[in-house]
């Protein structure tokens, strides 16, 4: 049976390096992902109003379309994963909503597609052992801070990705890749990204004066500084919104906190692609796609 | 509605449709019209003069958008009046024009990007992907799909998916988010045509030939030709040769010609 893949809008725009690295690494392990036909935006955030049925229509339609490909859909953006998985949970547990939405989208869907995060796929279908064996680059000089954020983990009952307080799945993957994974107490702390989208970058450089009173930069600072102080070369994650926020916040942080050292933020799959010996130029590990250019560290620590 | 009824055809209300006739409702009023007519012809049979809401009569201009429902079915359906044959029990309404928001922009100053779409139609990002537009498109275009590709800035895909749009505006008429799908689509196609599509070399070559007057003499000669010589020339042209036609086809073709 084929495996459906849902990239999501961000992966076709700003997070192109995430999309390409996922597709190529999956292909390198011999898996052929098939894009969900006619996919749309999943909604980006799971709507918290219990009676907002309309917001459930797109993710459930996506799942119904995924079913035409196979019984599993792989996705990697933490936001998409959160929305699809929670929409699936709703379909499985709320017969009334399921019926209403099925009638509206004119498609039958019973919740029988499994939503799988790409890290889960790497664990269950590829196998962490195998990944370790197939790497072309040694990563033992690469010190990484795995950052999970909120959307991959919460609400725990619905997502069941990992322990929401002390997740280890990305740590395990990075260890299997041979990285030096730091013990990172801030791995599940919120980075404030949802406030980022309503704050403009200019305002943020005068951190205290922006509409959030500098809250976003402070959240990000706490996380990044902890990673830097533990000697990490990269913060590694799977969420484009966290990446944008943690990456773009660093100018503002530098102004507020003298002596702050910038740290590049990359996706786990970019690191995996490079370690598998795929062409590093293909995965947007550069200044055009990052505020803090990761290319120098990639070259020094991964490619050397 | 921009049409007036002259009331000349005999259209007394009927309960049972006489043989060969179907019963339709135009803006709530019942008429009996011969079966087999298009909705457009039926409106005219019923005595309406179509001042607006009728253009090409050939399914291309999008002027004749129609919303209808058939008796016993709750579903609202749409059609192009010039392309759809009347059915018994149709309740019809014409939507010749829809007052959707239409932006003024200078294509020369835009880039083929999401920003250009958002600048012209900020409201289009309100799309909640309910798919209602898809359900009402008389051209069966994947409207919601091209809104999805537009929202991720894929101009080429949006242009491609919306290509068959004839700008009837029915999508916008049913949009719960007040977005203007058809205008977003045509903007994407314009951006695609201007900035993304590769330039056609043969077109530039031909325009060059026109500029140098390569065909001037040929045209001048043709202008002076007698009609039957011109027809002969046309029939023996070497591209798209005239199809073999049977006699009846030829007759109806002529009739269609005089009809216009
Ligand atoms: S009159 Fe032009 S499409 Fe019907």
XYZ file of C-alpha atoms in Angstrom, chain B:
260
model
C -33.041 41.284 -13.492
C -32.072 43.106 -16.629
C -34.726 41.611 -18.827
C -38.215 42.645 -19.635
C -41.109 40.480 -20.540
C -43.177 41.304 -23.549
C -45.679 38.646 -22.612
C -46.485 37.688 -26.163
C -46.113 33.907 -25.964
C -49.082 31.923 -24.689
C -47.929 30.853 -21.250
C -50.926 30.449 -19.053
C -50.164 28.611 -15.831
C -50.614 24.869 -16.151
C -50.597 22.025 -13.690
C -49.957 19.194 -16.081
C -47.479 19.902 -18.847
C -49.006 19.208 -22.260
C -47.216 16.639 -24.381
C -43.858 17.868 -25.582
C -43.855 20.697 -23.083
C -42.118 21.038 -19.728
C -43.176 23.128 -16.782
C -40.644 25.638 -15.504
C -40.721 28.572 -13.091
C -39.021 31.834 -14.006
C -38.542 33.951 -10.923
C -41.401 32.086 -9.333
C -43.862 32.287 -12.188
C -44.895 29.118 -13.984
C -44.511 28.632 -17.725
C -44.880 25.752 -20.142
C -42.109 25.609 -22.702
C -41.218 23.060 -25.366
C -38.858 20.369 -24.109
C -35.387 20.357 -25.590
C -34.923 24.130 -25.409
C -31.948 25.550 -23.598
C -32.796 27.598 -20.529
C -31.863 30.682 -22.518
C -34.203 29.858 -25.391
C -36.893 28.921 -22.868
C -36.640 32.353 -21.247
C -37.107 33.923 -24.637
C -39.947 31.544 -25.496
C -41.603 32.663 -22.280
C -41.460 36.208 -23.574
C -38.407 37.644 -21.894
C -36.061 39.859 -23.830
C -32.569 39.277 -22.576
C -30.905 42.641 -22.408
C -28.245 41.444 -19.970
C -27.340 37.937 -18.946
C -26.826 36.819 -22.492
C -23.745 37.242 -24.605
C -22.091 34.664 -26.778
C -24.851 32.016 -26.621
C -22.027 29.546 -26.961
C -20.820 28.820 -23.429
C -17.839 31.142 -23.474
C -18.741 34.568 -22.158
C -20.127 33.631 -18.754
C -22.986 36.134 -18.949
C -25.767 33.608 -18.510
C -25.083 32.193 -15.057
C -28.228 30.582 -13.713
C -29.155 29.246 -10.304
C -31.911 26.691 -10.199
C -33.537 23.983 -8.188
C -35.740 21.181 -9.343
C -38.973 20.301 -7.594
C -38.560 17.731 -4.855
C -34.838 18.375 -4.395
C -33.381 20.748 -1.818
C -30.117 21.135 -3.670
C -29.395 24.411 -5.426
C -27.715 23.895 -8.753
C -26.136 26.145 -11.304
C -25.873 26.160 -15.050
C -25.053 28.284 -18.021
C -28.454 29.116 -19.512
C -27.148 28.857 -23.059
C -25.704 25.374 -22.500
C -28.317 23.641 -20.405
C -31.564 22.095 -21.517
C -34.676 22.788 -19.451
C -36.000 20.067 -17.203
C -39.492 19.691 -15.862
C -39.997 21.472 -12.569
C -37.007 23.812 -12.741
C -37.110 26.951 -10.621
C -34.857 29.412 -12.391
C -33.076 32.615 -11.535
C -30.541 34.403 -13.682
C -27.422 35.972 -12.168
C -26.238 38.184 -15.026
C -23.947 40.194 -12.795
C -22.587 39.787 -9.306
C -21.391 42.856 -7.421
C -18.132 41.267 -6.311
C -15.157 43.368 -5.277
C -12.971 43.989 -8.291
C -9.549 45.501 -7.787
C -7.837 47.966 -10.077
C -4.162 47.152 -10.525
C -1.344 47.879 -12.884
C -0.042 44.558 -14.098
C 3.237 46.210 -15.081
C 3.934 46.999 -11.442
C 3.177 43.566 -9.990
C 5.299 40.495 -9.448
C 4.074 36.918 -9.920
C 3.758 36.336 -6.209
C 1.386 35.773 -3.325
C 1.957 39.410 -2.308
C 0.437 40.632 -5.561
C -2.696 38.550 -5.013
C -3.006 39.656 -1.412
C -2.438 43.288 -2.293
C -5.225 43.249 -4.861
C -7.627 41.081 -2.848
C -6.648 41.016 0.831
C -9.945 39.330 1.633
C -9.116 36.232 -0.356
C -7.040 34.878 2.513
C -10.300 34.590 4.455
C -11.098 31.469 2.423
C -11.969 28.669 4.831
C -11.889 25.994 2.159
C -15.499 24.996 2.528
C -15.590 23.994 -1.152
C -18.918 25.693 -1.808
C -17.391 27.486 -4.808
C -16.392 24.175 -6.322
C -19.924 22.900 -5.961
C -21.468 25.833 -7.819
C -19.004 26.150 -10.681
C -20.854 25.525 -13.959
C -17.505 24.866 -15.597
C -16.610 22.152 -13.067
C -13.421 23.972 -12.189
C -11.576 22.983 -9.023
C -12.207 26.436 -7.601
C -11.282 25.693 -4.004
C -8.146 23.963 -5.249
C -6.967 27.011 -7.118
C -7.762 29.162 -4.090
C -5.572 26.769 -2.102
C -2.714 27.022 -4.588
C -3.183 30.806 -4.691
C -2.931 30.998 -0.924
C 0.415 29.272 -1.090
C 1.598 31.612 -3.818
C 1.708 29.080 -6.639
C 0.817 31.384 -9.541
C 1.437 28.837 -12.298
C -0.778 26.192 -10.725
C -3.513 28.722 -9.987
C -3.451 29.927 -13.583
C -3.575 26.369 -14.837
C -6.398 25.175 -12.583
C -8.533 28.254 -13.232
C -7.910 28.260 -16.972
C -11.440 27.287 -18.015
C -13.060 30.056 -15.973
C -15.521 32.166 -17.948
C -15.982 34.736 -15.186
C -19.655 34.105 -14.471
C -19.080 34.945 -10.808
C -21.270 32.209 -9.351
C -18.392 31.093 -7.114
C -18.300 34.479 -5.431
C -22.074 34.563 -5.167
C -22.040 31.604 -2.803
C -18.820 32.313 -0.921
C -19.394 32.516 2.843
C -16.102 34.406 3.213
C -16.941 37.023 0.554
C -13.878 36.115 -1.470
C -13.756 36.738 -5.208
C -12.358 33.524 -6.572
C -12.807 34.357 -10.245
C -10.968 37.670 -9.945
C -8.116 36.040 -8.055
C -7.966 33.418 -10.800
C -7.804 35.904 -13.632
C -5.145 37.917 -11.828
C -3.090 34.740 -11.477
C -3.540 34.003 -15.183
C -2.489 37.527 -16.087
C 0.569 37.282 -13.864
C 1.354 33.910 -15.344
C 0.982 35.169 -18.889
C 3.089 38.218 -18.292
C 5.833 36.959 -16.014
C 5.933 33.179 -15.852
C 4.994 31.638 -19.204
C 7.954 31.311 -21.554
C 7.744 33.686 -24.480
C 6.530 32.107 -27.682
C 9.244 32.500 -30.278
C 6.969 31.784 -33.226
C 4.695 34.611 -32.121
C 7.560 37.107 -31.981
C 8.731 35.894 -35.393
C 5.280 36.289 -36.887
C 4.823 39.757 -35.406
C 8.162 40.686 -36.957
C 6.942 39.454 -40.330
C 3.763 41.518 -39.982
C 5.807 44.582 -39.154
C 7.926 44.197 -42.258
C 4.743 43.969 -44.362
C 5.319 40.422 -45.522
C 1.600 39.682 -45.904
C 0.345 43.081 -46.993
C 0.047 42.245 -50.663
C -1.769 38.969 -49.991
C -4.312 40.781 -47.810
C -4.795 43.553 -50.338
C -5.437 40.972 -53.019
C -7.973 39.205 -50.869
C -9.844 42.407 -50.075
C -10.375 42.899 -53.809
C -11.494 39.304 -54.460
C -15.013 38.316 -55.459
C -16.923 36.443 -52.759
C -16.970 33.075 -54.561
C -13.237 33.254 -55.253
C -12.674 34.037 -51.624
C -14.782 31.058 -50.589
C -12.845 28.829 -52.975
C -9.615 30.085 -51.506
C -10.930 29.429 -48.022
C -12.081 25.901 -48.869
C -8.701 25.009 -50.339
C -6.653 26.560 -47.528
C -3.842 24.314 -46.410
C -4.287 24.528 -42.669
C -7.403 23.141 -41.021
C -8.832 21.858 -44.315
C -12.632 22.152 -44.549
C -14.221 19.049 -43.084
C -16.146 16.665 -45.280
C -19.715 17.639 -44.577
C -22.881 15.786 -45.355
C -25.633 17.773 -46.976
C -27.790 18.119 -43.852
C -24.845 19.234 -41.752
C -24.018 21.809 -44.367
C -27.575 23.107 -44.261
C -27.722 23.383 -40.490
C -24.325 25.049 -40.523
C -25.681 27.699 -42.837
C -28.736 28.131 -40.662
C -26.569 28.575 -37.619
C -24.630 31.134 -39.592
C -27.689 33.197 -40.430
C -28.916 32.885 -36.882
C -26.051 35.009 -35.570
